[in-house]
Coordinates of C-alpha atoms and ligand atoms in Angstrom, one line a residue:
M945 CA 51.6 50.8 -65.4
T946 CA 48.6 52.7 -66.9
E947 CA 48.9 56.5 -67.6
L948 CA 45.8 58.5 -67.0
R949 CA 45.2 62.2 -67.6
C950 CA 42.6 64.5 -66.2
K951 CA 41.8 68.1 -65.4
V952 CA 41.2 67.6 -61.7
L953 CA 42.7 64.9 -59.4
I954 CA 41.1 64.7 -56.0
V955 CA 42.9 62.7 -53.3
G956 CA 40.5 61.6 -50.6
G957 CA 36.9 60.6 -50.9
G958 CA 35.5 62.0 -47.6
P959 CA 32.8 64.8 -47.5
G960 CA 35.4 67.3 -48.8
G961 CA 36.7 65.2 -51.7
Y962 CA 33.6 63.5 -52.8
V963 CA 31.5 66.8 -52.9
A964 CA 34.3 68.5 -54.8
A965 CA 34.3 65.6 -57.3
I966 CA 30.5 65.6 -57.8
R967 CA 30.5 69.4 -58.4
A968 CA 33.5 69.2 -60.7
G969 CA 31.9 66.4 -62.7
E970 CA 28.6 68.3 -62.9
L971 CA 30.5 71.3 -64.2
G972 CA 32.0 69.2 -67.0
L973 CA 35.5 69.0 -65.6
D974 CA 37.3 65.7 -66.4
T975 CA 37.8 64.5 -62.8
I976 CA 39.4 61.5 -61.1
L977 CA 38.8 60.8 -57.4
V978 CA 41.2 58.5 -55.5
E979 CA 40.1 57.0 -52.2
A980 CA 42.4 54.6 -50.3
D981 CA 39.6 53.1 -48.2
R982 CA 35.8 53.6 -48.5
L983 CA 34.0 56.4 -50.2
G984 CA 32.5 58.8 -47.6
G985 CA 35.7 59.1 -45.5
T986 CA 35.6 59.5 -41.8
C987 CA 32.2 61.1 -41.7
L988 CA 30.1 58.4 -43.4
N989 CA 32.1 55.4 -42.3
V990 CA 33.5 56.0 -38.8
G991 CA 32.3 59.5 -37.8
C992 CA 29.1 61.6 -38.1
I993 CA 26.7 58.9 -39.3
P994 CA 27.7 55.9 -37.2
S995 CA 27.9 58.0 -34.1
K996 CA 24.5 59.5 -34.6
A997 CA 23.1 56.1 -35.3
L998 CA 24.5 54.9 -32.0
I999 CA 23.2 58.0 -30.2
H1000 CA 19.7 57.3 -31.6
A1001 CA 19.8 53.6 -30.5
A1002 CA 21.0 54.7 -27.1
D1003 CA 18.2 57.2 -26.7
A1004 CA 15.7 54.4 -27.6
V1005 CA 17.2 52.1 -25.0
H1006 CA 17.4 54.8 -22.4
A1007 CA 13.7 55.8 -22.8
L1008 CA 12.8 52.2 -21.9
T1009 CA 15.4 51.5 -19.2
E1010 CA 14.8 54.8 -17.4
P1011 CA 11.0 55.1 -18.1
H1012 CA 10.3 58.2 -15.9
A1013 CA 9.4 60.2 -18.9
L1014 CA 7.1 57.5 -20.3
N1015 CA 5.6 56.9 -16.9
A1016 CA 4.7 60.6 -16.7
L1017 CA 2.6 60.1 -19.8
G1018 CA 0.8 57.2 -18.3
V1019 CA 2.9 54.6 -20.2
S1020 CA 4.3 51.7 -18.3
I1021 CA 6.5 49.0 -19.8
A1022 CA 8.3 45.8 -19.1
P1023 CA 12.2 45.9 -18.9
P1024 CA 13.5 45.8 -22.5
A1025 CA 16.2 43.6 -23.9
L1026 CA 19.1 44.8 -26.1
D1027 CA 20.5 42.8 -29.0
Y1028 CA 23.6 44.9 -29.6
A1029 CA 24.7 42.9 -32.6
R1030 CA 21.5 43.9 -34.3
T1031 CA 22.0 47.6 -33.3
I1032 CA 25.5 47.5 -35.0
A1033 CA 24.1 45.7 -38.1
W1034 CA 21.4 48.4 -38.4
K1035 CA 24.1 51.2 -38.0
D1036 CA 26.3 49.4 -40.6
A1037 CA 23.4 49.1 -43.1
I1038 CA 22.9 52.9 -42.9
V1039 CA 26.6 53.5 -43.6
T1040 CA 26.5 51.1 -46.6
R1041 CA 23.4 52.7 -48.0
L1042 CA 25.0 56.2 -47.8
T1043 CA 28.5 55.2 -49.1
T1044 CA 26.9 53.2 -52.0
G1045 CA 24.9 56.3 -52.7
V1046 CA 28.1 58.4 -53.0
G1047 CA 29.4 56.0 -55.5
A1048 CA 26.3 56.3 -57.6
L1049 CA 26.4 60.1 -57.4
L1050 CA 30.0 60.2 -58.6
K1051 CA 29.1 57.9 -61.5
K1052 CA 26.2 60.1 -62.5
A1053 CA 28.5 63.1 -62.5
H1054 CA 30.9 61.2 -64.8
V1055 CA 33.7 61.2 -62.2
R1056 CA 36.3 58.4 -62.6
S1057 CA 36.6 56.9 -59.1
L1058 CA 39.7 54.8 -58.2
R1059 CA 40.1 52.8 -55.0
G1060 CA 43.7 52.9 -54.0
R1061 CA 46.3 54.9 -52.1
A1062 CA 47.7 57.9 -53.9
T1063 CA 51.3 58.9 -53.6
L1064 CA 52.0 62.4 -54.8
L1065 CA 55.0 62.8 -57.1
D1066 CA 54.7 66.6 -57.5
G1067 CA 51.8 69.1 -57.9
K1068 CA 50.7 67.6 -61.2
S1069 CA 51.0 63.9 -60.9
A1070 CA 50.5 61.0 -58.5
L1071 CA 51.0 57.2 -58.4
V1072 CA 48.0 55.2 -57.3
H1073 CA 48.2 51.6 -56.2
A1074 CA 44.7 50.8 -57.2
D1075 CA 42.7 47.5 -57.0
T1076 CA 43.1 47.4 -60.8
G1077 CA 46.9 47.8 -60.8
E1078 CA 49.4 50.7 -60.7
Q1079 CA 48.3 53.9 -62.3
R1080 CA 50.2 57.2 -62.9
I1081 CA 47.8 60.1 -63.1
H1082 CA 48.6 63.5 -64.6
C1083 CA 46.4 66.4 -63.7
E1084 CA 46.1 70.2 -64.2
H1085 CA 44.6 70.8 -60.7
L1086 CA 45.3 68.7 -57.6
V1087 CA 42.9 68.8 -54.7
I1088 CA 44.2 67.4 -51.4
A1089 CA 41.3 66.2 -49.2
T1090 CA 43.1 63.6 -47.1
G1091 CA 41.2 64.4 -43.8
S1092 CA 42.3 63.6 -40.3
E1093 CA 42.9 60.7 -37.9
P1094 CA 42.5 60.2 -34.2
M1095 CA 45.3 61.5 -32.0
E1096 CA 47.0 59.1 -29.7
L1097 CA 48.4 59.8 -26.2
A1098 CA 51.9 58.4 -25.5
A1099 CA 50.7 56.9 -22.2
L1100 CA 47.6 55.4 -23.9
P1101 CA 48.5 54.0 -27.3
F1102 CA 45.6 52.6 -29.3
G1103 CA 45.2 48.8 -29.2
G1104 CA 43.5 46.2 -27.0
D1105 CA 41.2 47.9 -24.5
I1106 CA 42.4 51.4 -25.5
L1107 CA 40.0 52.6 -28.1
S1108 CA 39.9 55.4 -30.7
S1109 CA 36.4 56.6 -31.8
T1110 CA 36.6 54.2 -34.7
H1111 CA 37.1 51.2 -32.4
A1112 CA 34.4 52.4 -30.0
L1113 CA 31.9 52.5 -32.9
A1114 CA 32.8 49.0 -33.9
L1115 CA 32.5 47.2 -30.5
T1116 CA 30.4 44.1 -30.7
D1117 CA 29.3 44.3 -27.0
V1118 CA 28.3 47.2 -24.8
P1119 CA 31.2 47.5 -22.3
R1120 CA 30.4 47.3 -18.6
S1121 CA 32.6 50.2 -17.8
L1122 CA 34.3 52.8 -19.9
A1123 CA 36.8 55.6 -19.1
V1124 CA 36.6 58.4 -21.6
V1125 CA 39.7 60.6 -21.9
G1126 CA 38.7 64.0 -23.3
A1127 CA 35.3 65.8 -22.8
G1128 CA 35.2 67.3 -26.3
Y1129 CA 32.8 66.4 -29.1
I1130 CA 33.6 62.7 -29.3
G1131 CA 34.1 62.0 -25.6
M1132 CA 30.8 63.7 -24.7
E1133 CA 28.7 62.3 -27.6
L1134 CA 29.9 58.7 -27.3
G1135 CA 30.3 58.8 -23.5
M1136 CA 26.6 59.8 -23.1
A1137 CA 25.5 57.2 -25.6
F1138 CA 27.3 54.4 -23.8
A1139 CA 26.0 55.6 -20.5
K1140 CA 22.4 55.3 -21.9
L1141 CA 23.2 51.8 -23.2
G1142 CA 24.0 50.8 -19.6
T1143 CA 27.8 51.3 -19.4
K1144 CA 29.3 52.9 -16.2
V1145 CA 31.1 55.9 -17.8
T1146 CA 33.8 58.1 -16.2
I1147 CA 35.1 61.1 -18.1
V1148 CA 38.6 62.4 -17.6
E1149 CA 39.2 65.9 -19.0
A1150 CA 42.4 68.0 -18.8
L1151 CA 40.7 71.4 -18.7
P1152 CA 38.5 72.6 -15.8
K1153 CA 35.3 72.2 -17.9
I1154 CA 33.5 69.9 -20.3
L1155 CA 33.1 70.9 -23.9
P1156 CA 35.6 73.8 -23.6
L1157 CA 34.6 75.0 -27.1
Y1158 CA 31.2 76.3 -25.8
D1159 CA 30.5 78.9 -23.0
D1160 CA 29.3 77.8 -19.6
E1161 CA 25.7 78.9 -20.0
L1162 CA 25.4 76.4 -22.9
T1163 CA 27.2 73.5 -21.3
Q1164 CA 25.4 73.6 -17.9
P1165 CA 22.3 71.7 -19.0
V1166 CA 24.6 69.0 -20.5
A1167 CA 26.6 68.8 -17.2
R1168 CA 23.3 68.3 -15.3
S1169 CA 22.3 65.6 -17.7
L1170 CA 25.6 63.8 -17.3
A1171 CA 25.1 63.8 -13.5
D1172 CA 21.5 62.4 -14.0
L1173 CA 23.0 59.6 -16.2
G1174 CA 25.4 58.7 -13.4
V1175 CA 28.4 59.7 -15.4
E1176 CA 31.3 60.7 -13.2
T1177 CA 33.4 63.6 -14.5
M1178 CA 37.0 64.3 -13.4
L1179 CA 37.9 67.8 -14.6
G1180 CA 41.4 69.3 -14.6
A1181 CA 42.7 65.7 -14.6
R1182 CA 45.4 63.8 -16.5
A1183 CA 45.3 60.2 -17.6
L1184 CA 48.7 58.6 -16.9
G1185 CA 48.3 55.0 -18.2
F1186 CA 46.1 51.9 -18.2
A1187 CA 46.8 48.4 -16.7
D1188 CA 44.8 45.5 -15.4
G1189 CA 41.4 47.2 -15.8
A1190 CA 42.5 50.5 -14.1
L1191 CA 43.1 53.9 -15.6
K1192 CA 45.7 55.8 -13.6
V1193 CA 44.7 59.4 -13.3
A1194 CA 46.3 62.5 -11.7
N1195 CA 43.3 64.5 -10.4
A1196 CA 42.9 68.3 -10.4
E1197 CA 44.9 68.5 -7.1
G1198 CA 47.7 66.4 -8.7
A1199 CA 46.9 63.4 -6.5
G1200 CA 47.1 59.9 -8.0
T1201 CA 43.9 57.9 -8.3
T1202 CA 42.5 55.1 -10.4
V1203 CA 39.3 54.6 -12.4
A1204 CA 38.1 51.0 -12.9
A1205 CA 37.3 50.5 -16.6
D1206 CA 36.9 47.6 -19.1
K1207 CA 37.8 49.9 -21.9
V1208 CA 39.3 53.3 -22.4
L1209 CA 38.1 55.7 -25.2
V1210 CA 40.8 58.2 -26.0
A1211 CA 39.2 61.3 -27.6
V1212 CA 41.7 64.1 -27.3
G1213 CA 41.4 65.5 -30.8
R1214 CA 42.3 64.6 -34.4
R1215 CA 45.4 65.4 -36.4
P1216 CA 45.6 66.2 -40.1
R1217 CA 46.7 63.4 -42.5
T1218 CA 49.7 65.0 -44.0
S1219 CA 52.3 62.3 -44.1
G1220 CA 52.9 58.9 -45.8
F1221 CA 51.7 59.9 -49.2
G1222 CA 54.5 62.1 -50.7
L1223 CA 53.0 65.5 -49.6
E1224 CA 56.4 66.6 -48.3
T1225 CA 57.8 66.5 -51.9
L1226 CA 55.5 69.4 -52.7
D1227 CA 57.0 71.5 -49.9
L1228 CA 53.7 73.4 -49.2
A1229 CA 53.4 76.1 -46.7
M1230 CA 51.9 74.9 -43.4
A1231 CA 49.8 76.5 -40.7
G1232 CA 51.0 74.5 -37.6
P1233 CA 50.3 70.9 -38.4
F1234 CA 47.7 71.8 -41.1
L1235 CA 48.1 72.8 -44.8
R1236 CA 47.9 76.5 -45.1
I1237 CA 45.2 77.8 -47.4
D1238 CA 43.8 81.1 -48.4
E1239 CA 40.1 82.1 -48.6
R1240 CA 39.9 80.2 -52.0
C1241 CA 41.4 77.0 -50.5
A1242 CA 44.5 77.6 -52.6
T1243 CA 47.8 76.3 -51.1
S1244 CA 51.1 77.9 -51.6
M1245 CA 51.6 76.0 -54.9
R1246 CA 49.7 77.1 -58.0
N1247 CA 46.7 74.9 -58.9
V1248 CA 47.2 72.8 -55.8
W1249 CA 44.1 73.1 -53.5
A1250 CA 43.3 71.7 -50.1
I1251 CA 40.0 71.3 -48.3
G1252 CA 38.5 69.8 -45.2
D1253 CA 40.1 68.5 -42.0
V1254 CA 43.6 68.6 -43.5
T1255 CA 43.3 72.4 -43.5
G1256 CA 42.4 72.9 -39.9
E1257 CA 39.6 73.9 -37.6
P1258 CA 36.7 73.6 -37.4
M1259 CA 37.1 70.0 -38.4
L1260 CA 33.5 69.6 -39.5
A1261 CA 31.9 67.7 -42.4
H1262 CA 29.8 70.6 -43.6
R1263 CA 32.8 72.9 -43.7
A1264 CA 34.7 70.3 -45.8
M1265 CA 31.7 69.9 -48.2
A1266 CA 31.3 73.7 -48.6
Q1267 CA 35.0 74.0 -49.4
G1268 CA 34.9 71.1 -51.8
E1269 CA 31.9 72.6 -53.7
M1270 CA 33.7 76.0 -53.8
V1271 CA 37.0 74.7 -55.1
A1272 CA 35.4 72.8 -57.9
E1273 CA 33.5 76.0 -59.0
I1274 CA 36.8 78.1 -58.8
I1275 CA 38.6 75.5 -61.0
A1276 CA 35.7 75.8 -63.4
G1277 CA 36.2 79.5 -63.6
E1278 CA 33.8 80.9 -61.1
R1279 CA 34.8 83.7 -58.7
R1280 CA 34.3 82.4 -55.2
A1281 CA 35.7 82.9 -51.7
F1282 CA 35.0 81.0 -48.5
D1283 CA 33.2 82.9 -45.7
H1284 CA 33.6 81.6 -42.2
L1285 CA 30.8 83.7 -40.8
A1286 CA 28.1 81.1 -40.5
I1287 CA 29.5 77.6 -39.9
P1288 CA 27.2 76.0 -37.4
A1289 CA 28.8 73.8 -34.7
I1290 CA 26.5 71.2 -33.1
C1291 CA 27.3 68.8 -30.3
F1292 CA 24.9 65.9 -30.4
T1293 CA 24.8 65.4 -26.6
D1294 CA 21.6 65.2 -24.6
P1295 CA 20.6 68.0 -24.6
E1296 CA 22.1 69.1 -27.9
I1297 CA 24.1 72.3 -28.3
V1298 CA 24.1 74.6 -31.4
A1299 CA 26.4 77.6 -31.9
V1300 CA 26.6 79.8 -35.0
G1301 CA 28.6 83.0 -35.1
L1302 CA 30.1 84.8 -32.1
S1303 CA 29.7 83.9 -28.4
P1304 CA 28.6 86.8 -26.1
D1305 CA 32.2 87.3 -25.0
A1306 CA 33.6 87.2 -28.5
A1307 CA 30.9 89.6 -29.7
K1308 CA 31.6 92.0 -26.9
A1309 CA 35.4 91.9 -27.6
A1310 CA 34.8 92.5 -31.3
H1311 CA 32.0 95.0 -31.3
G1312 CA 31.8 96.6 -27.8
E1313 CA 28.2 97.1 -26.7
I1314 CA 25.9 94.1 -27.5
L1315 CA 22.3 93.0 -26.9
I1316 CA 21.5 89.5 -25.7
G1317 CA 18.0 87.9 -25.8
L1318 CA 17.6 84.5 -24.1
F1319 CA 14.3 82.5 -24.2
P1320 CA 14.0 79.4 -22.1
F1321 CA 12.3 76.3 -23.4
R1322 CA 10.4 76.0 -20.1
A1323 CA 8.2 78.9 -21.4
N1324 CA 7.7 77.1 -24.8
G1325 CA 4.5 75.1 -25.2
R1326 CA 5.9 72.7 -27.8
A1327 CA 8.9 71.9 -25.7
M1328 CA 6.6 71.1 -22.8
T1329 CA 4.5 68.7 -24.9
K1330 CA 7.7 66.9 -25.9
Q1331 CA 9.0 66.7 -22.3
A1332 CA 11.9 68.8 -23.5
D1333 CA 11.7 72.0 -21.6
E1334 CA 15.4 72.1 -20.5
G1335 CA 17.6 74.7 -22.3
F1336 CA 17.1 77.9 -24.3
V1337 CA 17.7 79.9 -27.5
R1338 CA 20.0 82.9 -27.2
V1339 CA 20.5 85.7 -29.7
V1340 CA 23.5 88.1 -29.6
A1341 CA 23.4 91.3 -31.7
R1342 CA 25.2 94.6 -32.0
A1343 CA 23.6 97.3 -29.8
D1344 CA 23.9 100.1 -32.3
N1345 CA 22.3 98.6 -35.5
H1346 CA 20.9 95.3 -34.2
V1347 CA 22.8 93.1 -36.7
V1348 CA 22.8 89.6 -35.3
L1349 CA 26.3 88.3 -34.4
G1350 CA 25.7 84.9 -32.9
I1351 CA 22.8 82.5 -32.2
H1352 CA 23.1 79.6 -29.7
A1353 CA 20.8 77.0 -28.3
V1354 CA 20.8 74.1 -26.0
G1355 CA 17.9 71.7 -25.8
A1356 CA 16.5 68.4 -27.1
G1357 CA 16.6 68.3 -30.9
V1358 CA 17.9 71.9 -31.3
S1359 CA 20.3 70.6 -34.1
E1360 CA 17.4 71.0 -36.5
L1361 CA 17.1 74.8 -35.6
S1362 CA 20.6 75.3 -36.8
A1363 CA 19.5 75.9 -40.4
A1364 CA 17.3 78.9 -39.4
F1365 CA 20.2 80.2 -37.3
S1366 CA 22.8 79.9 -40.1
L1367 CA 20.4 81.4 -42.6
A1368 CA 19.8 84.4 -40.4
L1369 CA 23.5 85.0 -40.0
E1370 CA 24.3 84.3 -43.6
M1371 CA 21.7 86.9 -44.8
G1372 CA 22.9 89.5 -42.3
A1373 CA 19.7 89.6 -40.3
R1374 CA 18.9 92.2 -37.8
L1375 CA 16.9 91.4 -34.6
E1376 CA 13.9 93.1 -36.3
D1377 CA 14.1 90.5 -39.2
I1378 CA 13.8 87.6 -36.9
A1379 CA 11.2 89.4 -34.7
G1380 CA 9.2 90.2 -37.9
T1381 CA 9.2 86.7 -39.2
I1382 CA 6.1 84.6 -38.4
H1383 CA 7.2 81.4 -36.7
A1384 CA 4.7 78.5 -36.7
H1385 CA 2.9 77.6 -33.4
P1386 CA 3.5 75.4 -31.6
T1387 CA 7.1 74.8 -32.4
E1388 CA 10.4 75.0 -30.6
S1389 CA 11.5 77.6 -33.2
E1390 CA 9.2 80.1 -31.5
A1391 CA 12.0 80.3 -28.9
F1392 CA 14.2 81.9 -31.6
H1393 CA 11.5 84.5 -32.4
E1394 CA 11.0 85.2 -28.7
A1395 CA 14.8 85.5 -28.0
A1396 CA 14.9 88.2 -30.7
L1397 CA 11.9 90.0 -29.2
K1398 CA 13.5 89.8 -25.8
A1399 CA 16.7 91.4 -27.1
L1400 CA 14.6 94.2 -28.5
G1401 CA 13.0 94.7 -25.1
K1402 CA 9.6 93.6 -26.2
P1403 CA 9.1 89.9 -25.1
L1404 CA 5.6 88.4 -25.4
H1405 CA 5.6 85.1 -23.7
I1406 CA 8.0 85.7 -20.8
Ligands
FAD1891 P1 37.8 62.6 -44.2 O1 36.4 62.4 -44.0 O2 38.8 62.2 -43.1 O3 38.2 61.8 -45.5 C1 39.5 61.8 -46.0 C2 39.7 60.6 -46.9 O4 40.9 60.6 -47.5 C3 39.6 59.2 -46.1 O5 38.6 58.4 -46.6 C4 41.0 58.6 -46.4 O6 40.9 57.2 -46.6 C5 41.4 59.3 -47.7 N1 42.8 59.3 -47.9 C6 43.8 59.8 -47.1 N2 45.0 59.7 -47.6 C7 44.8 59.2 -48.9 C8 45.7 58.9 -49.9 N3 47.0 59.1 -49.9 N4 45.2 58.3 -51.1 C9 43.8 58.1 -51.2 N5 42.9 58.4 -50.2 C10 43.4 58.9 -49.1 N6 31.6 66.4 -38.3 C11 30.4 67.0 -38.3 O7 30.2 68.0 -39.0 N7 29.3 66.5 -37.6 C12 29.3 65.4 -36.9 O8 28.3 65.0 -36.3 C13 30.6 64.8 -36.8 N8 30.7 63.7 -36.0 C14 31.9 63.0 -35.9 C15 32.0 61.9 -35.1 C16 33.2 61.2 -35.0 C17 33.3 60.0 -34.2 C18 34.3 61.6 -35.8 C19 35.6 60.9 -35.7 C20 34.2 62.8 -36.6 C21 33.0 63.5 -36.7 N9 32.9 64.6 -37.4 C22 31.7 65.3 -37.5 C23 34.0 65.2 -38.2 C24 33.9 64.8 -39.7 O9 33.9 63.4 -39.8 C25 35.1 65.4 -40.5 O10 35.2 66.8 -40.3 C26 35.0 65.1 -42.0 O11 34.9 63.7 -42.2 C27 36.2 65.7 -42.7 O12 36.0 65.4 -44.1 P2 37.3 65.4 -45.0 O13 36.8 65.1 -46.4 O14 38.2 66.5 -44.8 O15 38.2 64.1 -44.5
NAD1892 P1 37.9 67.8 -29.3 O1 39.0 68.8 -29.7 O2 36.5 68.2 -29.5 O3 38.1 67.5 -27.7 C1 39.2 67.0 -27.2 C2 39.1 67.2 -25.7 O4 40.2 66.4 -25.1 C3 39.3 68.6 -25.2 O5 38.3 68.9 -24.3 C4 40.6 68.7 -24.6 O6 40.8 69.6 -23.6 C5 40.8 67.2 -24.1 N1 42.1 66.8 -23.9 C6 43.2 66.9 -24.7 N2 44.3 66.3 -24.2 C7 43.9 65.6 -23.1 C8 44.5 64.8 -22.2 N3 45.8 64.4 -22.3 N4 43.8 64.3 -21.1 C9 42.5 64.6 -21.0 N5 41.8 65.5 -21.9 C10 42.5 65.9 -22.9 O7 38.3 66.5 -30.0 P2 37.5 65.1 -30.3 O8 36.4 65.0 -29.3 O9 38.5 64.0 -30.3 O10 36.9 65.3 -31.7 C11 37.8 65.6 -32.8 C12 37.2 66.4 -33.9 O11 36.1 65.7 -34.5 C13 36.5 67.6 -33.3 O12 37.4 68.7 -33.3 C14 35.4 67.9 -34.2 O13 35.8 68.8 -35.2 C15 35.1 66.6 -34.8 N6 33.8 66.1 -34.3 C16 32.7 66.8 -34.5 C17 31.5 66.3 -34.0 C18 30.2 67.2 -34.3 O14 30.3 68.1 -35.1 N7 29.1 66.9 -33.6 C19 31.4 65.1 -33.4 C20 32.5 64.4 -33.2 C21 33.8 64.9 -33.7

């Protein structure tokens, strides 16, 4: 067995762990990163990137198989053919390019990267069963970045035709029919993508609405688009089991029914990876199933830190990365604390949804009187030229001092507006700051400007 020593040991090479390692290395901290599987974690290998690649491919296919939008431009086309094996090879090539890039960035930052499973012995040492043999690593600081994994339902254990998101992203054929259990992020993003690829999709959601994380005004355009795609949605329903190509479901009234499906995608949330690698020996304080952390990502044990999905909601890659960067800087001696104010949440459905900060209801509950400005894309020239005039931008601010509390949008491609929204919130913008900023014409970002003007009671284009 080899003995290694370092200042910082990071367990898990997802967005949280690899970003922490790069920053720690850049700051001159002697750092070892241990990853059991592939660098990049869930996000790069089986999450954010492959799912967005699939969504892009599905959009391309849909534009050709349902060519109403192209026809309106005067473009007519012959029916297209899909070689799904090439789609998957293209998606996998993007993943490989990105994960190889992470390896190169770690090397450049002088991080020692080990492939193997770490077993924690205490807060200062771990055993790693690496490709190169067994290693015992001693550290001054331990960063736990072990992420999360898909949650299973007892009635629908993964295997065979019952798929997790990881399996769904690795299918070699487009299924003829797919039942999706859970209308959250994954169910909606992948469900819509498969519907566009030609799959007959049925969504079974336990709550009475899709995307329960977002308010109704934001999800209505997505619900309309689901109906246009021919996706059937069963709300308030429970999946009871799957046999012989039929998903048994208790509908909202409690009556039993079945959904014919070649495959079932179970997307009912993810659970933190906290067992099977000696974490229990540290006896750290928990917050429900997650590791409890403070605003510096410190756990209940000195010099043991935790970042990313293993620490709870929101389970998003950009939160994990921001925490990772911060923890490395704290270990290097900087004074930092994590601020939750402006973590954008984006659902890459069609249309996309963006939310940063407080919803109108939460803003009212926290601050009393509020102002709301909403500007629809149907009054935005650029959106019209892109055949994307569904949706809106909405700004929520305090009524007394006009400080912006939340910014939301639904519409094609609004994910790219999220940077402007987060920046406004992060910098403590007032409505007047947004209204006084010159927004380029013609762009969809003008809807942000106009929403602020509307909240101030001086709209120009509506
Ligand atoms: P992970 O990415 O889960 O990485 C943890 C790593 O730790 C893994 O690589 C694992 O192998 C390793 N590990 C675990 N235990 C050990 C051990 N004992 N020893 C060594 N290594 C270990 N988020 C977004 O922000 N935007 C999106 O668009 C988005 N899309 C998603 C789509 C899907 C289908 C899924 C499943 C998730 C998506 N997410 C998205 C969520 C995002 O992937 C996660 O929030 C993010 O990956 C969390 O990063 P992390 O570093 O905390 O953990
Ligand atoms: P989720 O929490 O977003 O949605 C789960 C859905 O399943 C909810 O609507 C819930 O009501 C429903 N549900 C739970 N139990 C059920 C049951 N027995 N029957 C029917 N419905 C049931 O979880 P997810 O979609 O699995 O995604 C997991 C996490 O991955 C998300 O929390 C998110 O943080 C991350 N993610 C993010 C993105 C993104 O940022 N665009 C994309 C994909 C995943």
